PDB file of C-alpha atoms in Angstrom:
ATOM      1  CA  UNK A   1      96.684 105.081 208.781  1.00 61.00           C
ATOM      2  CA  UNK A   2      94.438 106.875 211.250  1.00 86.00           C
ATOM      3  CA  UNK A   3      97.182 107.334 213.854  1.00 88.00           C
ATOM      4  CA  UNK A   4      99.152 110.475 213.009  1.00 90.00           C
ATOM      5  CA  UNK A   5     102.662 111.172 214.286  1.00 90.00           C
ATOM      6  CA  UNK A   6     103.151 114.858 215.090  1.00 89.00           C
ATOM      7  CA  UNK A   7     106.831 114.561 215.883  1.00 90.00           C
ATOM      8  CA  UNK A   8     107.816 117.247 213.373  1.00 89.00           C
ATOM      9  CA  UNK A   9     105.654 119.868 215.109  1.00 89.00           C
ATOM     10  CA  UNK A  10     107.064 119.048 218.540  1.00 90.00           C
ATOM     11  CA  UNK A  11     110.608 119.083 217.180  1.00 90.00           C
ATOM     12  CA  UNK A  12     110.159 122.506 215.570  1.00 90.00           C
ATOM     13  CA  UNK A  13     108.629 123.863 218.827  1.00 89.00           C
ATOM     14  CA  UNK A  14     111.735 122.670 220.690  1.00 88.00           C
ATOM     15  CA  UNK A  15     114.104 123.860 217.908  1.00 88.00           C
ATOM     16  CA  UNK A  16     115.561 120.380 217.646  1.00 88.00           C
ATOM     17  CA  UNK A  17     116.757 118.478 214.597  1.00 89.00           C
ATOM     18  CA  UNK A  18     115.936 114.840 213.874  1.00 89.00           C
ATOM     19  CA  UNK A  19     119.588 113.899 214.134  1.00 89.00           C
ATOM     20  CA  UNK A  20     119.848 115.375 217.618  1.00 89.00           C
ATOM     21  CA  UNK A  21     116.691 113.611 218.805  1.00 91.00           C
ATOM     22  CA  UNK A  22     117.879 110.312 217.316  1.00 91.00           C
ATOM     23  CA  UNK A  23     121.136 110.613 219.259  1.00 89.00           C
ATOM     24  CA  UNK A  24     119.293 111.551 222.453  1.00 90.00           C
ATOM     25  CA  UNK A  25     116.930 108.595 222.381  1.00 90.00           C
ATOM     26  CA  UNK A  26     119.395 106.102 220.921  1.00 90.00           C
ATOM     27  CA  UNK A  27     117.760 105.122 217.624  1.00 89.00           C
ATOM     28  CA  UNK A  28     118.996 105.564 214.082  1.00 90.00           C
ATOM     29  CA  UNK A  29     117.975 108.516 211.948  1.00 90.00           C
ATOM     30  CA  UNK A  30     116.499 106.092 209.435  1.00 90.00           C
ATOM     31  CA  UNK A  31     114.175 104.633 212.081  1.00 89.00           C
ATOM     32  CA  UNK A  32     113.216 108.100 213.269  1.00 90.00           C
ATOM     33  CA  UNK A  33     112.417 109.018 209.680  1.00 90.00           C
ATOM     34  CA  UNK A  34     110.167 105.940 209.370  1.00 90.00           C
ATOM     35  CA  UNK A  35     108.388 107.022 212.547  1.00 89.00           C
ATOM     36  CA  UNK A  36     107.969 110.631 211.353  1.00 88.00           C
ATOM     37  CA  UNK A  37     106.680 109.628 207.940  1.00 87.00           C
ATOM     38  CA  UNK A  38     103.980 107.429 209.463  1.00 85.00           C
ATOM     39  CA  UNK A  39     105.337 104.265 207.841  1.00 87.00           C
ATOM     40  CA  UNK A  40     106.002 102.595 211.198  1.00 89.00           C
ATOM     41  CA  UNK A  41     103.711  99.688 212.049  1.00 88.00           C
ATOM     42  CA  UNK A  42     104.218 100.028 215.808  1.00 89.00           C
ATOM     43  CA  UNK A  43     106.134 101.950 218.444  1.00 90.00           C
ATOM     44  CA  UNK A  44     107.684 100.409 221.552  1.00 91.00           C
ATOM     45  CA  UNK A  45     106.783 101.875 224.952  1.00 93.00           C
ATOM     46  CA  UNK A  46     110.512 102.239 225.621  1.00 91.00           C
ATOM     47  CA  UNK A  47     110.942 104.380 222.466  1.00 91.00           C
ATOM     48  CA  UNK A  48     107.876 106.451 223.321  1.00 92.00           C
ATOM     49  CA  UNK A  49     109.155 106.928 226.843  1.00 93.00           C
ATOM     50  CA  UNK A  50     112.572 108.029 225.555  1.00 92.00           C
ATOM     51  CA  UNK A  51     111.000 110.519 223.124  1.00 92.00           C
ATOM     52  CA  UNK A  52     108.731 111.971 225.821  1.00 93.00           C
ATOM     53  CA  UNK A  53     111.672 112.243 228.209  1.00 92.00           C
ATOM     54  CA  UNK A  54     113.901 113.912 225.601  1.00 91.00           C
ATOM     55  CA  UNK A  55     111.238 116.353 224.396  1.00 91.00           C
ATOM     56  CA  UNK A  56     109.598 116.853 227.818  1.00 90.00           C
ATOM     57  CA  UNK A  57     106.137 116.132 226.459  1.00 91.00           C
ATOM     58  CA  UNK A  58     103.226 113.691 226.730  1.00 92.00           C
ATOM     59  CA  UNK A  59     102.533 110.789 224.340  1.00 92.00           C
ATOM     60  CA  UNK A  60      99.415 112.634 223.170  1.00 92.00           C
ATOM     61  CA  UNK A  61     101.599 115.499 221.973  1.00 90.00           C
ATOM     62  CA  UNK A  62     103.313 113.108 219.546  1.00 91.00           C
ATOM     63  CA  UNK A  63     100.505 110.745 218.582  1.00 91.00           C
ATOM     64  CA  UNK A  64      96.980 111.628 217.549  1.00 91.00           C
ATOM     65  CA  UNK A  65      93.980 109.738 216.196  1.00 91.00           C
ATOM     66  CA  UNK A  66      92.283 111.082 213.084  1.00 86.00           C
ATOM     67  CA  UNK A  67      89.078 109.706 211.623  1.00 83.00           C
ATOM     68  CA  UNK A  68      89.562 108.461 208.059  1.00 73.00           C
TER      69      UNK A  68
ATOM     70  CA  UNK B   1     123.833  75.040 204.397  1.00 65.00           C
ATOM     71  CA  UNK B   2     125.059  71.542 203.466  1.00 78.00           C
ATOM     72  CA  UNK B   3     121.512  70.269 203.551  1.00 85.00           C
ATOM     73  CA  UNK B   4     120.394  73.047 201.195  1.00 85.00           C
ATOM     74  CA  UNK B   5     123.099  72.192 198.653  1.00 88.00           C
ATOM     75  CA  UNK B   6     122.205  68.490 198.821  1.00 91.00           C
ATOM     76  CA  UNK B   7     118.521  69.415 198.442  1.00 90.00           C
ATOM     77  CA  UNK B   8     119.281  71.524 195.362  1.00 91.00           C
ATOM     78  CA  UNK B   9     121.514  68.828 193.845  1.00 93.00           C
ATOM     79  CA  UNK B  10     118.825  66.156 194.257  1.00 94.00           C
ATOM     80  CA  UNK B  11     116.121  68.447 192.815  1.00 95.00           C
ATOM     81  CA  UNK B  12     118.409  69.259 189.849  1.00 94.00           C
ATOM     82  CA  UNK B  13     119.065  65.556 189.199  1.00 95.00           C
ATOM     83  CA  UNK B  14     115.340  64.785 189.436  1.00 95.00           C
ATOM     84  CA  UNK B  15     114.496  67.637 187.054  1.00 95.00           C
ATOM     85  CA  UNK B  16     117.026  66.613 184.404  1.00 95.00           C
ATOM     86  CA  UNK B  17     116.080  62.919 184.627  1.00 95.00           C
ATOM     87  CA  UNK B  18     112.403  63.872 184.209  1.00 93.00           C
ATOM     88  CA  UNK B  19     113.296  66.074 181.196  1.00 93.00           C
ATOM     89  CA  UNK B  20     115.275  63.193 179.711  1.00 92.00           C
ATOM     90  CA  UNK B  21     112.231  60.974 180.207  1.00 88.00           C
ATOM     91  CA  UNK B  22     110.048  63.480 178.357  1.00 87.00           C
ATOM     92  CA  UNK B  23     112.555  63.678 175.510  1.00 86.00           C
ATOM     93  CA  UNK B  24     112.541  59.882 175.181  1.00 83.00           C
ATOM     94  CA  UNK B  25     108.729  59.793 175.372  1.00 77.00           C
ATOM     95  CA  UNK B  26     108.217  62.465 172.709  1.00 79.00           C
ATOM     96  CA  UNK B  27     111.070  61.869 170.269  1.00 79.00           C
ATOM     97  CA  UNK B  28     112.466  58.382 170.713  1.00 71.00           C
ATOM     98  CA  UNK B  29     109.369  56.623 172.064  1.00 65.00           C
ATOM     99  CA  UNK B  30     107.208  56.678 168.922  1.00 66.00           C
ATOM    100  CA  UNK B  31     109.861  54.687 167.042  1.00 68.00           C
ATOM    101  CA  UNK B  32     109.540  51.661 169.277  1.00 63.00           C
ATOM    102  CA  UNK B  33     106.224  52.245 171.001  1.00 60.00           C
ATOM    103  CA  UNK B  34     104.141  49.109 170.850  1.00 55.00           C
ATOM    104  CA  UNK B  35     102.655  48.646 174.314  1.00 55.00           C
ATOM    105  CA  UNK B  36     100.596  50.647 176.774  1.00 54.00           C
ATOM    106  CA  UNK B  37      99.453  49.894 180.328  1.00 51.00           C
ATOM    107  CA  UNK B  38     100.810  46.343 180.187  1.00 51.00           C
ATOM    108  CA  UNK B  39      98.663  45.540 177.179  1.00 60.00           C
ATOM    109  CA  UNK B  40     100.831  44.143 174.429  1.00 64.00           C
ATOM    110  CA  UNK B  41      99.075  45.784 171.547  1.00 67.00           C
ATOM    111  CA  UNK B  42     100.661  47.391 168.513  1.00 69.00           C
ATOM    112  CA  UNK B  43     100.021  51.108 168.028  1.00 68.00           C
ATOM    113  CA  UNK B  44      97.900  50.386 164.971  1.00 70.00           C
ATOM    114  CA  UNK B  45      95.522  48.374 167.179  1.00 73.00           C
ATOM    115  CA  UNK B  46      95.056  51.092 169.810  1.00 75.00           C
ATOM    116  CA  UNK B  47      91.539  52.345 170.437  1.00 78.00           C
ATOM    117  CA  UNK B  48      90.556  55.918 171.385  1.00 81.00           C
ATOM    118  CA  UNK B  49      90.769  55.205 175.113  1.00 81.00           C
ATOM    119  CA  UNK B  50      94.321  53.863 174.767  1.00 81.00           C
ATOM    120  CA  UNK B  51      95.348  57.096 173.027  1.00 83.00           C
ATOM    121  CA  UNK B  52      93.496  59.139 175.658  1.00 86.00           C
ATOM    122  CA  UNK B  53      95.401  57.312 178.396  1.00 85.00           C
ATOM    123  CA  UNK B  54      98.691  58.088 176.640  1.00 83.00           C
ATOM    124  CA  UNK B  55      97.828  61.794 176.254  1.00 88.00           C
ATOM    125  CA  UNK B  56      96.640  62.110 179.882  1.00 90.00           C
ATOM    126  CA  UNK B  57      99.762  60.345 181.171  1.00 88.00           C
ATOM    127  CA  UNK B  58     101.983  62.622 179.073  1.00 88.00           C
ATOM    128  CA  UNK B  59     100.210  65.787 180.272  1.00 92.00           C
ATOM    129  CA  UNK B  60     100.451  64.584 183.900  1.00 93.00           C
ATOM    130  CA  UNK B  61     104.160  63.948 183.354  1.00 92.00           C
ATOM    131  CA  UNK B  62     104.662  67.468 181.925  1.00 94.00           C
ATOM    132  CA  UNK B  63     102.776  68.960 184.899  1.00 95.00           C
ATOM    133  CA  UNK B  64     105.076  67.018 187.230  1.00 94.00           C
ATOM    134  CA  UNK B  65     108.115  68.454 185.434  1.00 95.00           C
ATOM    135  CA  UNK B  66     106.730  72.006 185.760  1.00 96.00           C
ATOM    136  CA  UNK B  67     106.118  71.391 189.497  1.00 96.00           C
ATOM    137  CA  UNK B  68     109.690  70.170 189.949  1.00 96.00           C
ATOM    138  CA  UNK B  69     110.938  73.177 187.923  1.00 96.00           C
ATOM    139  CA  UNK B  70     109.323  75.572 190.413  1.00 96.00           C
ATOM    140  CA  UNK B  71     110.804  73.525 193.271  1.00 94.00           C
ATOM    141  CA  UNK B  72     114.167  73.849 191.519  1.00 94.00           C
ATOM    142  CA  UNK B  73     113.699  77.645 191.588  1.00 92.00           C
ATOM    143  CA  UNK B  74     113.000  77.480 195.335  1.00 92.00           C
ATOM    144  CA  UNK B  75     116.124  75.391 195.916  1.00 91.00           C
ATOM    145  CA  UNK B  76     118.170  77.802 193.820  1.00 90.00           C
ATOM    146  CA  UNK B  77     117.009  80.851 195.820  1.00 89.00           C
ATOM    147  CA  UNK B  78     117.564  79.017 199.113  1.00 85.00           C
ATOM    148  CA  UNK B  79     121.117  78.084 198.117  1.00 85.00           C
ATOM    149  CA  UNK B  80     122.035  81.723 197.527  1.00 80.00           C
ATOM    150  CA  UNK B  81     120.613  82.812 200.867  1.00 73.00           C
ATOM    151  CA  UNK B  82     118.173  81.332 203.341  1.00 64.00           C
ATOM    152  CA  UNK B  83     115.251  83.452 202.345  1.00 69.00           C
ATOM    153  CA  UNK B  84     111.542  83.367 202.942  1.00 74.00           C
ATOM    154  CA  UNK B  85     110.747  86.296 200.712  1.00 80.00           C
ATOM    155  CA  UNK B  86     107.909  86.524 198.183  1.00 86.00           C
ATOM    156  CA  UNK B  87     109.822  84.691 195.421  1.00 88.00           C
ATOM    157  CA  UNK B  88     110.193  81.549 197.564  1.00 90.00           C
ATOM    158  CA  UNK B  89     106.524  81.735 198.578  1.00 92.00           C
ATOM    159  CA  UNK B  90     105.290  82.105 194.985  1.00 93.00           C
ATOM    160  CA  UNK B  91     107.499  79.334 193.576  1.00 93.00           C
ATOM    161  CA  UNK B  92     106.627  76.966 196.421  1.00 93.00           C
ATOM    162  CA  UNK B  93     102.900  77.588 195.945  1.00 95.00           C
ATOM    163  CA  UNK B  94     103.129  77.036 192.172  1.00 96.00           C
ATOM    164  CA  UNK B  95     105.176  73.870 192.697  1.00 96.00           C
ATOM    165  CA  UNK B  96     102.530  72.539 195.083  1.00 96.00           C
ATOM    166  CA  UNK B  97      99.706  73.347 192.652  1.00 96.00           C
ATOM    167  CA  UNK B  98     101.371  71.632 189.701  1.00 96.00           C
ATOM    168  CA  UNK B  99     102.216  68.533 191.759  1.00 95.00           C
ATOM    169  CA  UNK B 100      98.551  68.305 192.801  1.00 96.00           C
ATOM    170  CA  UNK B 101      97.334  68.806 189.202  1.00 95.00           C
ATOM    171  CA  UNK B 102      99.736  66.108 188.042  1.00 95.00           C
ATOM    172  CA  UNK B 103      98.633  63.563 190.619  1.00 94.00           C
ATOM    173  CA  UNK B 104      94.935  64.337 190.052  1.00 94.00           C
ATOM    174  CA  UNK B 105      95.373  63.723 186.330  1.00 93.00           C
ATOM    175  CA  UNK B 106      97.155  60.477 187.128  1.00 91.00           C
ATOM    176  CA  UNK B 107      94.228  59.473 189.334  1.00 90.00           C
ATOM    177  CA  UNK B 108      91.894  60.111 186.400  1.00 91.00           C
ATOM    178  CA  UNK B 109      94.144  58.042 184.147  1.00 89.00           C
ATOM    179  CA  UNK B 110      94.098  55.143 186.617  1.00 87.00           C
ATOM    180  CA  UNK B 111      90.320  55.431 186.818  1.00 87.00           C
ATOM    181  CA  UNK B 112      90.101  55.367 183.023  1.00 86.00           C
ATOM    182  CA  UNK B 113      92.328  52.270 182.832  1.00 83.00           C
ATOM    183  CA  UNK B 114      90.174  50.614 185.502  1.00 81.00           C
ATOM    184  CA  UNK B 115      86.926  51.422 183.676  1.00 82.00           C
ATOM    185  CA  UNK B 116      88.426  50.275 180.382  1.00 80.00           C
ATOM    186  CA  UNK B 117      89.398  46.948 181.910  1.00 77.00           C
ATOM    187  CA  UNK B 118      85.908  46.441 183.302  1.00 78.00           C
ATOM    188  CA  UNK B 119      83.854  47.673 180.329  1.00 77.00           C
ATOM    189  CA  UNK B 120      85.890  46.664 177.298  1.00 72.00           C
ATOM    190  CA  UNK B 121      87.994  43.744 178.433  1.00 65.00           C
ATOM    191  CA  UNK B 122      85.392  42.513 180.940  1.00 62.00           C
ATOM    192  CA  UNK B 123      88.205  41.524 183.231  1.00 60.00           C
ATOM    193  CA  UNK B 124      89.581  43.085 186.358  1.00 55.00           C
ATOM    194  CA  UNK B 125      91.990  42.266 189.137  1.00 57.00           C
ATOM    195  CA  UNK B 126      92.452  43.527 192.648  1.00 56.00           C
ATOM    196  CA  UNK B 127      96.104  44.330 193.286  1.00 58.00           C
ATOM    197  CA  UNK B 128      98.126  46.399 195.709  1.00 58.00           C
ATOM    198  CA  UNK B 129      99.069  49.288 193.435  1.00 65.00           C
ATOM    199  CA  UNK B 130     102.154  51.216 194.519  1.00 70.00           C
ATOM    200  CA  UNK B 131     101.558  53.797 191.773  1.00 77.00           C
ATOM    201  CA  UNK B 132      98.275  54.814 193.395  1.00 82.00           C
ATOM    202  CA  UNK B 133      99.982  55.291 196.769  1.00 86.00           C
ATOM    203  CA  UNK B 134     102.685  57.346 195.079  1.00 89.00           C
ATOM    204  CA  UNK B 135     100.031  59.684 193.648  1.00 88.00           C
ATOM    205  CA  UNK B 136      98.472  60.103 197.090  1.00 91.00           C
ATOM    206  CA  UNK B 137     101.922  60.902 198.469  1.00 92.00           C
ATOM    207  CA  UNK B 138     102.592  63.466 195.708  1.00 92.00           C
ATOM    208  CA  UNK B 139      99.211  65.106 196.456  1.00 93.00           C
ATOM    209  CA  UNK B 140     100.133  65.310 200.143  1.00 95.00           C
ATOM    210  CA  UNK B 141     103.537  66.812 199.265  1.00 95.00           C
ATOM    211  CA  UNK B 142     101.849  69.356 196.952  1.00 95.00           C
ATOM    212  CA  UNK B 143      99.408  70.370 199.693  1.00 96.00           C
ATOM    213  CA  UNK B 144     102.273  70.600 202.174  1.00 96.00           C
ATOM    214  CA  UNK B 145     104.120  72.987 199.837  1.00 94.00           C
ATOM    215  CA  UNK B 146     101.032  75.226 199.609  1.00 95.00           C
ATOM    216  CA  UNK B 147     100.631  75.212 203.413  1.00 96.00           C
ATOM    217  CA  UNK B 148     104.354  75.912 203.791  1.00 93.00           C
ATOM    218  CA  UNK B 149     103.996  78.829 201.360  1.00 93.00           C
ATOM    219  CA  UNK B 150     101.189  80.294 203.508  1.00 93.00           C
ATOM    220  CA  UNK B 151     103.321  79.889 206.635  1.00 93.00           C
ATOM    221  CA  UNK B 152     106.238  81.649 204.916  1.00 90.00           C
ATOM    222  CA  UNK B 153     103.900  84.486 203.924  1.00 91.00           C
ATOM    223  CA  UNK B 154     102.787  84.891 207.554  1.00 91.00           C
ATOM    224  CA  UNK B 155     106.414  84.796 208.703  1.00 89.00           C
ATOM    225  CA  UNK B 156     107.387  87.413 206.139  1.00 87.00           C
ATOM    226  CA  UNK B 157     104.555  89.705 207.264  1.00 86.00           C
ATOM    227  CA  UNK B 158     105.581  89.272 210.906  1.00 88.00           C
ATOM    228  CA  UNK B 159     109.180  90.106 210.030  1.00 86.00           C
ATOM    229  CA  UNK B 160     108.100  93.200 208.085  1.00 83.00           C
ATOM    230  CA  UNK B 161     105.999  94.315 211.039  1.00 85.00           C
ATOM    231  CA  UNK B 162     108.884  93.702 213.415  1.00 85.00           C
ATOM    232  CA  UNK B 163     111.260  95.648 211.149  1.00 82.00           C
ATOM    233  CA  UNK B 164     108.837  98.581 211.135  1.00 85.00           C
ATOM    234  CA  UNK B 165     108.446  98.612 214.906  1.00 87.00           C
ATOM    235  CA  UNK B 166     110.444 101.543 216.219  1.00 84.00           C
TER     236      UNK B 166
END
């Protein structure tokens, strides 16, 4: 997929673990893992908003487009 | 759930009755077989076309049984859990295909009987044939199963996409 999820980078910059982020934004660790691994088909605006709010970042910090 | 069990029971009954019919046709039939297509002719007097009609009818009957067998699989899966996974889709599609093959072969057999009556017996009659309508109905059912299989595939893809939406 040409959309890349950079959640791991942002998490390491903030010194946060996946479990903590999952608790903060109210989704399961399994779903967060799907999102991080790039297996997710789509992301809800509400989830994106919650992640941005929790990590104090912009959507572009998490998602990026890469040419295949 | 009650409807599913009734559906499975009826499919099972149909399957076993059809298998019994095949058993009679293959093993018990030849002992007393002396007529075909309402022509009271002894087996020894049959021509090539009469034998061809018998073979085509038998093959069509076997195809029908295979179609019902796949439908039986669908019913079995649906009884365990209401599922629209790949196994239901595949079995439903195969069932539809075999029902269509069976009815098409029956159409050919009817056509052969019709031609035989015209060419060899030089006699024909125009009648309201319920068997022909039944074949059209089976073809429609077979096509419906294939369409239903495609719809289930779309539904399954939508569900997968929904499950992977975070």
